[in-house]
């Protein structure tokens, strides 16, 4: 299986801050990577797919980049509704696998 | 719009079989792949497996010996069975649908908590 490692596991930030979350794959996955946002008690929500394509309806302050083994999710100006946990997921090969999550907390 | 709803017992005894159903409403189950994903309390996401509407399946090797996913196109439903459960199988179970043509999950059910306890 391809292992997905996210860092940091948590980050404290203020409204308006730029936040960057990293995801590393244990082997190359081309651009077959997605990012999800999950709020407590809710299902994950797809934000970015194919490493850098924004899902319909997702605010443009979210962006994704990377290919191969290293990927980044950036929130350009953190908003109150962005405090949540973020997960990456590789879609290159089965078994589909997720990163361990990054919790974005209020500073 | 298409919606997914999980249903099934919220409490299962150790060694017994966990059974859940996902009902697809607002659209057809045909021509899509469908998946189950779970999340233990306070932990990350684990893909369990998928089924195509024709019945073909693939499972996470870590669960393959205990998992069966089936589909009933006449009811627009697909189901999960996980046998010989232990406390480690306690989780929120989600049904989800990937984007057509790839494996990014753009449609999720609300999830259902299944607790394994005597």
XYZ file of N, CA and C in Angstrom:
675
model
N 0.841 -1.201 0.000
C 0.000 0.000 0.000
C 0.877 1.253 0.000
N 0.336 2.302 -0.590
C 1.016 3.590 -0.566
C 0.663 4.300 0.728
N 1.680 4.686 1.480
C 1.460 5.399 2.742
C 1.446 6.897 2.473
N 0.500 7.586 3.097
C 0.363 9.022 2.959
C 0.658 9.664 4.313
N 1.633 10.563 4.354
C 2.058 11.200 5.594
C 1.804 12.696 5.522
N 0.987 13.186 6.440
C 0.680 14.611 6.477
C 1.468 15.305 7.563
N 1.805 16.563 7.303
C 2.437 17.382 8.323
C 2.025 18.838 8.149
N 1.880 19.561 9.274
C 1.937 19.033 10.639
C 0.649 18.276 10.965
N 0.598 17.663 12.124
C -0.634 16.992 12.552
C -1.646 18.006 13.045
N -1.165 19.163 13.506
C -2.064 20.242 13.879
C -1.352 21.570 13.682
N -2.139 22.607 13.455
C -1.581 23.946 13.281
C -2.549 24.939 13.898
N -1.987 25.887 14.639
C -2.779 26.965 15.221
C -2.580 28.218 14.381
N -3.673 28.815 13.980
C -3.582 29.977 13.110
C -4.711 30.953 13.407
N -4.535 32.160 12.958
C -5.531 33.211 13.157
C -6.267 33.494 11.859
N -7.451 34.070 11.985
C -8.198 34.483 10.798
C -7.337 35.433 9.973
N -7.284 35.173 8.673
C -6.474 35.983 7.784
C -5.100 35.412 7.501
N -4.666 34.434 8.290
C -3.351 33.823 8.088
C -3.330 32.964 6.836
N -2.137 32.790 6.307
C -1.897 31.831 5.226
C -1.474 30.519 5.879
N -2.126 29.453 5.504
C -1.854 28.142 6.105
C -1.459 27.167 5.002
N -0.398 26.421 5.275
C 0.087 25.416 4.326
C 0.149 24.058 5.008
N -0.414 23.061 4.348
C -0.421 21.682 4.855
C 0.276 20.802 3.823
N 1.143 19.915 4.306
C 1.901 19.051 3.403
C 1.424 17.613 3.472
N 1.607 16.925 2.361
C 1.254 15.510 2.254
C 2.329 14.832 1.408
N 2.893 13.769 1.938
C 3.935 13.055 1.216
C 3.516 11.602 0.997
N 3.669 11.129 -0.228
C 3.361 9.743 -0.568
C 4.622 8.887 -0.479
N 4.464 7.652 -0.082
C 5.615 6.758 0.074
C 6.201 6.322 -1.280
N 5.455 6.533 -2.340
C 5.972 6.335 -3.685
C 5.220 7.274 -4.615
N 5.737 7.445 -5.813
C 5.153 8.397 -6.729
C 3.721 8.076 -7.105
N 2.873 9.111 -7.072
C 1.464 8.943 -7.412
C 1.041 9.915 -8.510
N 2.021 10.415 -9.274
C 1.716 11.389 -10.309
C 0.927 12.543 -9.686
N -0.224 12.859 -10.238
C -1.071 13.923 -9.661
C -2.376 13.378 -9.102
N -2.386 12.085 -8.789
C -3.623 11.451 -8.326
C -3.816 11.655 -6.824
N -4.083 12.905 -6.467
C -4.221 13.253 -5.061
C -5.412 14.168 -4.847
N -6.129 13.923 -3.756
C -7.260 14.766 -3.367
C -7.051 15.293 -1.966
N -7.710 16.435 -1.688
C -7.755 17.022 -0.353
C -9.206 17.141 0.079
N -9.451 16.800 1.339
C -10.791 16.880 1.924
C -10.746 17.732 3.179
N -11.881 18.367 3.466
C -12.079 19.103 4.713
C -13.149 18.358 5.502
N -12.907 18.169 6.784
C -13.908 17.527 7.628
C -14.126 18.332 8.898
N -15.378 18.653 9.159
C -15.759 19.332 10.397
C -16.358 18.303 11.353
N -16.312 18.587 12.652
C -16.779 17.601 13.638
C -18.200 17.116 13.369
N -18.376 15.811 13.372
C -19.693 15.224 13.181
C -20.197 15.226 11.749
N -19.340 15.632 10.820
C -19.746 15.714 9.416
C -18.886 14.800 8.553
N -19.411 14.482 7.370
C -18.634 13.719 6.406
C -17.558 14.609 5.781
N -16.489 14.010 5.310
C -15.491 14.797 4.575
C -16.099 15.454 3.337
N -15.491 16.574 2.973
C -15.936 17.335 1.797
C -14.745 17.469 0.852
N -14.941 17.109 -0.410
C -13.870 17.200 -1.390
C -13.569 18.667 -1.712
N -12.304 19.048 -1.562
C -11.879 20.417 -1.863
C -11.109 20.488 -3.183
N -10.127 19.620 -3.307
C -9.196 19.648 -4.435
C -9.023 18.226 -4.938
N -8.991 18.051 -6.262
C -8.726 16.749 -6.846
C -7.664 16.899 -7.937
N -7.102 15.776 -8.316
C -6.006 15.805 -9.292
C -4.923 16.801 -8.887
N -4.662 16.835 -7.606
C -3.603 17.637 -6.969
C -3.844 19.131 -6.962
N -4.443 19.675 -8.026
C -4.544 21.133 -8.104
C -5.864 21.659 -8.664
N -6.801 20.774 -8.947
C -8.090 21.203 -9.489
C -9.079 21.451 -8.354
N -9.675 22.637 -8.369
C -10.603 23.009 -7.308
C -11.978 22.427 -7.604
N -12.535 21.734 -6.616
C -13.884 21.195 -6.772
C -14.882 22.353 -6.908
N -15.916 22.124 -7.687
C -16.939 23.142 -7.895
C -17.506 23.626 -6.563
N -17.601 24.941 -6.430
C -18.186 25.523 -5.231
C -17.204 25.791 -4.106
N -15.971 25.343 -4.252
C -14.962 25.555 -3.204
C -14.329 26.934 -3.388
N -14.219 27.717 -2.319
C -13.659 29.075 -2.445
C -12.243 29.077 -3.003
N -11.930 30.115 -3.736
C -10.633 30.198 -4.410
C -9.465 30.425 -3.461
N -9.731 30.667 -2.180
C -8.624 30.788 -1.223
C -7.945 29.433 -0.974
N -8.605 28.360 -1.382
C -8.002 27.037 -1.299
C -7.260 26.737 -2.605
N -6.054 26.195 -2.477
C -5.336 25.767 -3.670
C -4.464 24.562 -3.340
N -4.237 23.745 -4.343
C -3.397 22.575 -4.181
C -2.283 22.582 -5.202
N -1.157 21.983 -4.819
C -0.028 21.897 -5.746
C 0.758 20.625 -5.465
N 1.664 20.311 -6.395
C 2.549 19.176 -6.221
C 2.303 18.071 -7.224
N 3.241 17.167 -7.280
C 3.128 15.959 -8.102
C 4.221 14.990 -7.673
N 4.050 13.737 -8.029
C 5.035 12.732 -7.632
C 4.801 12.260 -6.217
N 5.595 12.769 -5.280
C 5.450 12.337 -3.889
C 5.118 13.466 -2.920
N 5.278 14.715 -3.324
C 5.096 15.833 -2.404
C 3.997 16.780 -2.867
N 3.069 17.043 -1.961
C 1.880 17.831 -2.268
C 1.608 18.839 -1.159
N 0.917 19.913 -1.527
C 0.624 20.974 -0.581
C -0.796 21.484 -0.782
N -1.480 21.711 0.330
C -2.753 22.419 0.329
C -2.503 23.766 0.999
N -2.900 24.835 0.338
C -2.717 26.178 0.877
C -4.064 26.857 1.027
N -4.258 27.463 2.185
C -5.402 28.346 2.408
C -4.810 29.743 2.473
N -5.146 30.595 1.524
C -4.434 31.864 1.377
C -4.773 32.872 2.472
N -6.011 32.851 2.943
C -6.446 33.764 3.994
C -7.509 33.035 4.805
N -7.093 32.514 5.930
C -7.952 31.630 6.733
C -9.217 32.349 7.197
N -10.343 31.705 6.989
C -11.634 32.240 7.415
C -12.183 31.414 8.575
N -13.105 31.971 9.361
C -13.615 31.248 10.530
C -14.179 29.866 10.194
N -14.771 29.744 9.017
C -15.379 28.458 8.640
C -14.348 27.422 8.174
N -13.074 27.821 8.112
C -12.032 26.905 7.638
C -11.408 26.087 8.769
N -11.779 26.385 10.007
C -11.225 25.611 11.117
C -11.857 24.227 11.088
N -11.006 23.242 10.819
C -11.462 21.887 10.528
C -10.238 20.986 10.449
N -10.483 19.717 10.132
C -9.389 18.781 9.890
C -9.330 18.494 8.393
N -8.119 18.447 7.866
C -7.904 18.263 6.439
C -7.167 16.940 6.193
N -7.631 16.210 5.185
C -7.040 14.923 4.834
C -6.635 14.906 3.361
N -5.494 14.291 3.080
C -5.151 13.989 1.693
C -5.483 12.523 1.415
N -5.648 12.217 0.131
C -5.978 10.845 -0.285
C -5.333 10.580 -1.642
N -4.656 9.445 -1.750
C -4.078 9.089 -3.046
C -5.067 8.242 -3.830
N -5.152 8.529 -5.121
C -6.062 7.818 -6.004
C -5.291 7.181 -7.161
N -4.007 6.946 -6.916
C -3.160 6.379 -7.968
C -3.334 4.879 -8.106
N -3.506 4.216 -6.979
C -3.593 2.761 -7.018
C -4.372 2.233 -5.827
N -4.919 1.043 -5.998
C -5.606 0.381 -4.881
C -4.580 -0.371 -4.067
N -4.637 -0.231 -2.843
C -5.632 0.217 -1.891
C -5.615 1.729 -1.756
N -6.802 2.385 -1.934
C -6.874 3.820 -1.721
C -6.507 4.124 -0.270
N -5.694 5.151 -0.060
C -5.246 5.468 1.290
C -5.309 6.958 1.544
N -5.514 7.285 2.825
C -5.633 8.657 3.291
C -4.463 9.001 4.201
N -4.153 10.297 4.262
C -3.216 10.767 5.263
C -3.860 10.776 6.636
N -3.054 11.007 7.648
C -3.537 10.955 9.019
C -4.322 12.172 9.475
N -4.315 13.221 8.657
C -5.092 14.400 8.984
C -4.265 15.525 9.574
N -4.699 16.750 9.308
C -4.108 17.956 9.891
C -5.244 18.800 10.449
N -5.204 19.040 11.745
C -6.248 19.837 12.392
C -5.824 21.291 12.399
N -6.651 22.145 11.830
C -6.398 23.580 11.824
C -7.227 24.188 12.951
N -6.528 24.725 13.940
C -7.174 25.235 15.146
C -7.039 26.739 15.238
N -7.906 27.319 16.036
C -7.888 28.765 16.249
C -6.768 29.125 17.215
N -5.963 30.108 16.817
C -4.860 30.564 17.679
C -5.375 31.532 18.722
N -30.951 16.387 -6.175
C -29.588 15.907 -6.341
C -29.444 14.549 -5.661
N -28.406 13.837 -6.048
C -28.184 12.503 -5.510
C -27.783 12.598 -4.043
N -28.386 11.741 -3.233
C -28.050 11.684 -1.811
C -27.837 10.237 -1.387
N -26.980 10.061 -0.382
C -26.694 8.742 0.164
C -27.099 8.702 1.627
N -27.667 7.579 2.061
C -28.080 7.433 3.456
C -27.734 6.045 3.949
N -26.882 6.003 4.986
C -26.523 4.734 5.601
C -27.596 4.319 6.608
N -27.797 3.025 6.744
C -28.731 2.518 7.753
C -28.253 1.160 8.247
N -28.612 0.862 9.502
C -28.227 -0.409 10.099
C -28.077 -0.272 11.592
N -27.839 -1.387 12.272
C -27.705 -1.361 13.728
C -26.532 -0.516 14.190
N -26.739 0.205 15.278
C -25.674 1.028 15.838
C -24.822 0.279 16.855
N -25.258 -0.916 17.227
C -24.536 -1.707 18.224
C -24.449 -3.155 17.742
N -23.240 -3.674 17.732
C -23.005 -5.055 17.301
C -22.141 -5.734 18.357
N -22.444 -6.973 18.636
C -21.662 -7.711 19.644
C -20.368 -8.245 19.029
N -19.321 -8.340 19.847
C -18.067 -8.935 19.351
C -18.301 -10.324 18.775
N -17.576 -10.620 17.703
C -17.616 -11.874 16.951
C -18.808 -11.959 15.992
N -19.752 -11.017 16.088
C -20.909 -11.065 15.199
C -20.619 -10.295 13.899
N -21.654 -10.171 13.069
C -21.503 -9.538 11.758
C -22.145 -8.163 11.736
N -21.365 -7.196 11.300
C -21.841 -5.823 11.103
C -22.481 -5.759 9.725
N -23.702 -5.246 9.650
C -24.409 -5.136 8.370
C -24.967 -3.734 8.206
N -24.604 -3.089 7.127
C -25.081 -1.742 6.820
C -25.561 -1.682 5.377
N -26.508 -0.791 5.141
C -27.032 -0.556 3.800
C -26.935 0.919 3.477
N -26.591 1.214 2.240
C -26.570 2.591 1.747
C -27.633 2.723 0.664
N -28.564 3.637 0.883
C -29.626 3.875 -0.087
C -29.295 5.114 -0.915
N -29.342 4.952 -2.220
C -29.072 6.048 -3.149
C -30.412 6.647 -3.575
N -30.574 7.940 -3.334
C -31.811 8.606 -3.731
C -31.503 9.784 -4.649
N -32.471 10.115 -5.508
C -32.285 11.235 -6.412
C -31.486 10.910 -7.652
N -31.156 9.655 -7.832
C -30.384 9.249 -8.997
C -30.263 7.745 -9.040
N -29.707 7.234 -10.111
C -29.581 5.791 -10.273
C -28.241 5.275 -9.770
N -28.264 4.068 -9.246
C -27.039 3.425 -8.798
C -26.228 2.908 -9.993
N -26.841 2.838 -11.139
C -26.197 2.285 -12.327
C -25.092 3.193 -12.846
N -24.102 2.543 -13.468
C -23.009 3.241 -14.160
C -22.030 3.941 -13.230
N -22.080 3.616 -11.936
C -21.140 4.203 -10.992
C -20.495 3.118 -10.126
N -19.332 3.473 -9.580
C -18.711 2.721 -8.504
C -19.212 3.304 -7.182
N -19.249 2.453 -6.153
C -19.721 2.862 -4.826
C -18.786 2.276 -3.775
N -18.529 3.066 -2.731
C -17.537 2.633 -1.743
C -18.061 2.733 -0.318
N -17.389 2.012 0.561
C -17.535 2.171 2.011
C -16.196 2.643 2.563
N -16.265 3.601 3.461
C -15.103 4.190 4.131
C -15.456 4.297 5.600
N -14.503 4.033 6.483
C -14.815 4.136 7.907
C -13.809 5.018 8.631
N -14.213 5.454 9.825
C -13.394 6.364 10.627
C -13.593 6.054 12.101
N -12.636 5.391 12.721
C -12.728 5.165 14.179
C -12.795 6.499 14.904
N -13.440 6.536 16.061
C -13.586 7.800 16.799
C -12.247 8.480 17.026
N -12.150 9.738 16.610
C -10.945 10.522 16.822
C -9.773 10.153 15.922
N -10.010 9.295 14.928
C -8.915 8.851 14.075
C -9.177 9.191 12.603
N -8.311 8.685 11.730
C -8.392 9.004 10.317
C -9.308 8.085 9.536
N -9.272 8.259 8.228
C -10.178 7.574 7.313
C -9.537 6.311 6.741
N -10.341 5.264 6.608
C -9.864 3.998 6.047
C -10.841 3.546 4.968
N -10.330 3.360 3.752
C -11.150 2.838 2.667
C -11.365 1.340 2.873
N -12.624 0.914 2.796
C -12.964 -0.493 3.021
C -13.030 -1.266 1.708
N -13.680 -0.679 0.701
C -13.811 -1.375 -0.568
C -14.793 -0.679 -1.484
N -14.906 -1.220 -2.705
C -15.866 -0.670 -3.643
C -16.655 -1.778 -4.323
N -17.780 -1.372 -4.898
C -18.553 -2.243 -5.770
C -19.000 -1.435 -6.974
N -18.952 -2.048 -8.139
C -19.514 -1.448 -9.346
C -20.956 -1.920 -9.417
N -21.802 -1.195 -10.111
C -23.227 -1.542 -10.130
C -23.472 -2.933 -10.735
N -22.496 -3.410 -11.499
C -22.612 -4.744 -12.088
C -22.299 -5.846 -11.072
N -21.697 -5.439 -9.942
C -21.386 -6.416 -8.906
C -19.909 -6.694 -8.699
N -19.044 -6.173 -9.557
C -17.618 -6.398 -9.363
C -17.131 -5.608 -8.152
N -16.183 -6.184 -7.420
C -15.737 -5.597 -6.158
C -14.222 -5.604 -6.033
N -13.741 -4.767 -5.108
C -12.360 -4.823 -4.653
C -12.365 -4.360 -3.207
N -11.504 -4.964 -2.401
C -11.504 -4.682 -0.976
C -10.105 -4.318 -0.497
N -10.064 -3.587 0.632
C -8.822 -3.328 1.322
C -8.263 -4.673 1.812
N -7.022 -4.987 1.452
C -6.460 -6.275 1.879
C -6.492 -6.493 3.391
N -6.432 -5.406 4.151
C -6.436 -5.539 5.615
C -7.779 -6.050 6.140
N -8.824 -5.953 5.328
C -10.168 -6.366 5.741
C -10.754 -7.442 4.839
N -10.044 -7.782 3.776
C -10.598 -8.596 2.701
C -11.201 -9.914 3.175
N -10.573 -10.551 4.175
C -11.051 -11.850 4.636
C -12.380 -11.758 5.383
N -12.780 -10.546 5.780
C -13.996 -10.387 6.592
C -15.089 -9.573 5.917
N -14.807 -9.003 4.758
C -15.727 -8.032 4.152
C -16.441 -8.596 2.927
N -17.709 -8.231 2.811
C -18.464 -8.471 1.582
C -19.292 -7.221 1.276
N -19.161 -6.710 0.070
C -19.999 -5.608 -0.390
C -20.869 -6.137 -1.525
N -22.142 -5.843 -1.467
C -23.090 -6.322 -2.477
C -23.964 -5.165 -2.948
N -24.639 -5.362 -4.061
C -25.487 -4.308 -4.632
C -26.842 -4.894 -5.002
N -27.880 -4.086 -4.818
C -29.240 -4.432 -5.241
C -29.741 -3.279 -6.102
N -29.594 -3.430 -7.412
C -29.964 -2.335 -8.298
C -31.469 -2.080 -8.294
N -32.263 -3.095 -8.009
C -33.723 -2.913 -8.003
C -34.165 -2.011 -6.863
N -33.384 -1.978 -5.789
C -33.698 -1.131 -4.640
C -32.819 0.115 -4.597
N -31.900 0.247 -5.545
C -30.957 1.378 -5.553
C -30.154 1.410 -4.247
N -29.691 0.254 -3.831
C -28.957 0.128 -2.585
C -27.689 -0.712 -2.773
N -26.700 -0.449 -1.921
C -25.576 -1.353 -1.795
C -25.301 -1.558 -0.309
N -24.660 -2.669 0.001
C -24.566 -3.080 1.397
C -23.152 -3.503 1.765
N -22.886 -3.449 3.064
C -21.611 -3.855 3.647
C -21.873 -4.903 4.709
N -21.117 -5.979 4.652
C -21.098 -6.954 5.737
C -19.659 -7.141 6.173
N -19.431 -7.049 7.477
C -18.117 -7.236 8.079
C -18.288 -8.250 9.198
N -17.672 -9.411 9.037
C -17.904 -10.449 10.037
C -16.792 -10.504 11.072
N -17.059 -11.259 12.115
C -16.101 -11.451 13.211
C -15.579 -10.129 13.753
N -16.492 -9.229 14.060
C -16.073 -7.886 14.485
C -15.491 -7.895 15.900
N -14.607 -6.925 16.119
C -14.032 -6.666 17.443
C -14.194 -5.189 17.748
N -13.749 -4.784 18.926
C -13.850 -3.373 19.309
C -13.106 -2.473 18.325
N -12.099 -3.006 17.677
C -11.333 -2.221 16.707
C -12.159 -1.842 15.471
N -13.296 -2.472 15.302
C -14.176 -2.143 14.175
C -15.188 -1.055 14.528
N -15.158 -0.576 15.765
C -16.000 0.543 16.153
C -15.588 1.780 15.362
N -16.533 2.368 14.651
C -16.204 3.485 13.766
C -17.478 4.117 13.225
N -17.315 5.299 12.661
C -18.361 5.861 11.805
C -18.135 5.278 10.416
N -19.175 4.698 9.858
C -19.100 4.094 8.534
C -19.815 5.007 7.536
N -19.079 5.370 6.487
C -19.621 6.225 5.438
C -19.775 5.418 4.148
N -20.873 5.671 3.433
C -20.916 5.244 2.045
C -20.586 6.473 1.200
N -19.948 6.246 0.066
C -19.470 7.356 -0.744
C -19.402 6.942 -2.207
N -19.431 7.964 -3.077
C -19.337 7.710 -4.510
C -18.195 8.532 -5.081
N -17.294 7.891 -5.810
C -16.225 8.665 -6.428
C -16.713 9.365 -7.690
N -16.008 10.450 -8.043
C -16.238 11.088 -9.337
C -16.222 10.036 -10.429
N -17.078 10.205 -11.445
C -17.093 9.259 -12.551
C -15.743 9.296 -13.250
N -15.107 8.164 -13.359
C -13.853 8.086 -14.095
C -12.602 8.198 -13.252
N -12.761 8.520 -11.963
C -11.584 8.554 -11.101
C -11.982 8.169 -9.685
N -11.091 8.331 -8.764
C -11.307 7.827 -7.405
C -11.213 8.924 -6.365
N -11.797 10.078 -6.664
C -11.940 11.162 -5.699
C -13.404 11.180 -5.276
N -13.655 11.174 -3.969
C -15.017 11.006 -3.455
C -15.711 12.356 -3.311
N -16.639 12.613 -4.220
C -17.330 13.900 -4.191
C -18.730 13.804 -3.593
N -19.180 12.611 -3.258
C -20.499 12.421 -2.684
C -20.395 11.445 -1.520
N -20.873 11.888 -0.344
C -20.775 11.092 0.876
C -22.131 11.027 1.563
N -22.368 9.920 2.251
C -23.480 9.883 3.185
C -23.104 10.622 4.456
N -24.051 10.740 5.364
C -23.793 11.455 6.619
C -22.994 10.606 7.600
N -22.944 9.315 7.350
C -22.202 8.420 8.223
C -23.075 7.865 9.337
N -22.725 6.670 9.786
C -23.431 6.056 10.899
C -22.423 5.415 11.837
N -22.582 5.685 13.125
C -21.665 5.137 14.125
C -22.081 3.718 14.466
N -21.141 2.802 14.331
C -21.361 1.428 14.749
C -20.400 1.125 15.896
N -20.945 0.743 17.014
C -20.154 0.401 18.191
C -20.160 -1.103 18.380
N -18.982 -1.668 18.572
C -18.872 -3.104 18.841
C -18.651 -3.278 20.333
N -19.639 -3.852 20.984
C -19.577 -4.019 22.432
C -20.584 -5.064 22.864
N -20.241 -5.766 23.925
C -21.164 -6.756 24.454
C -22.153 -6.128 25.425
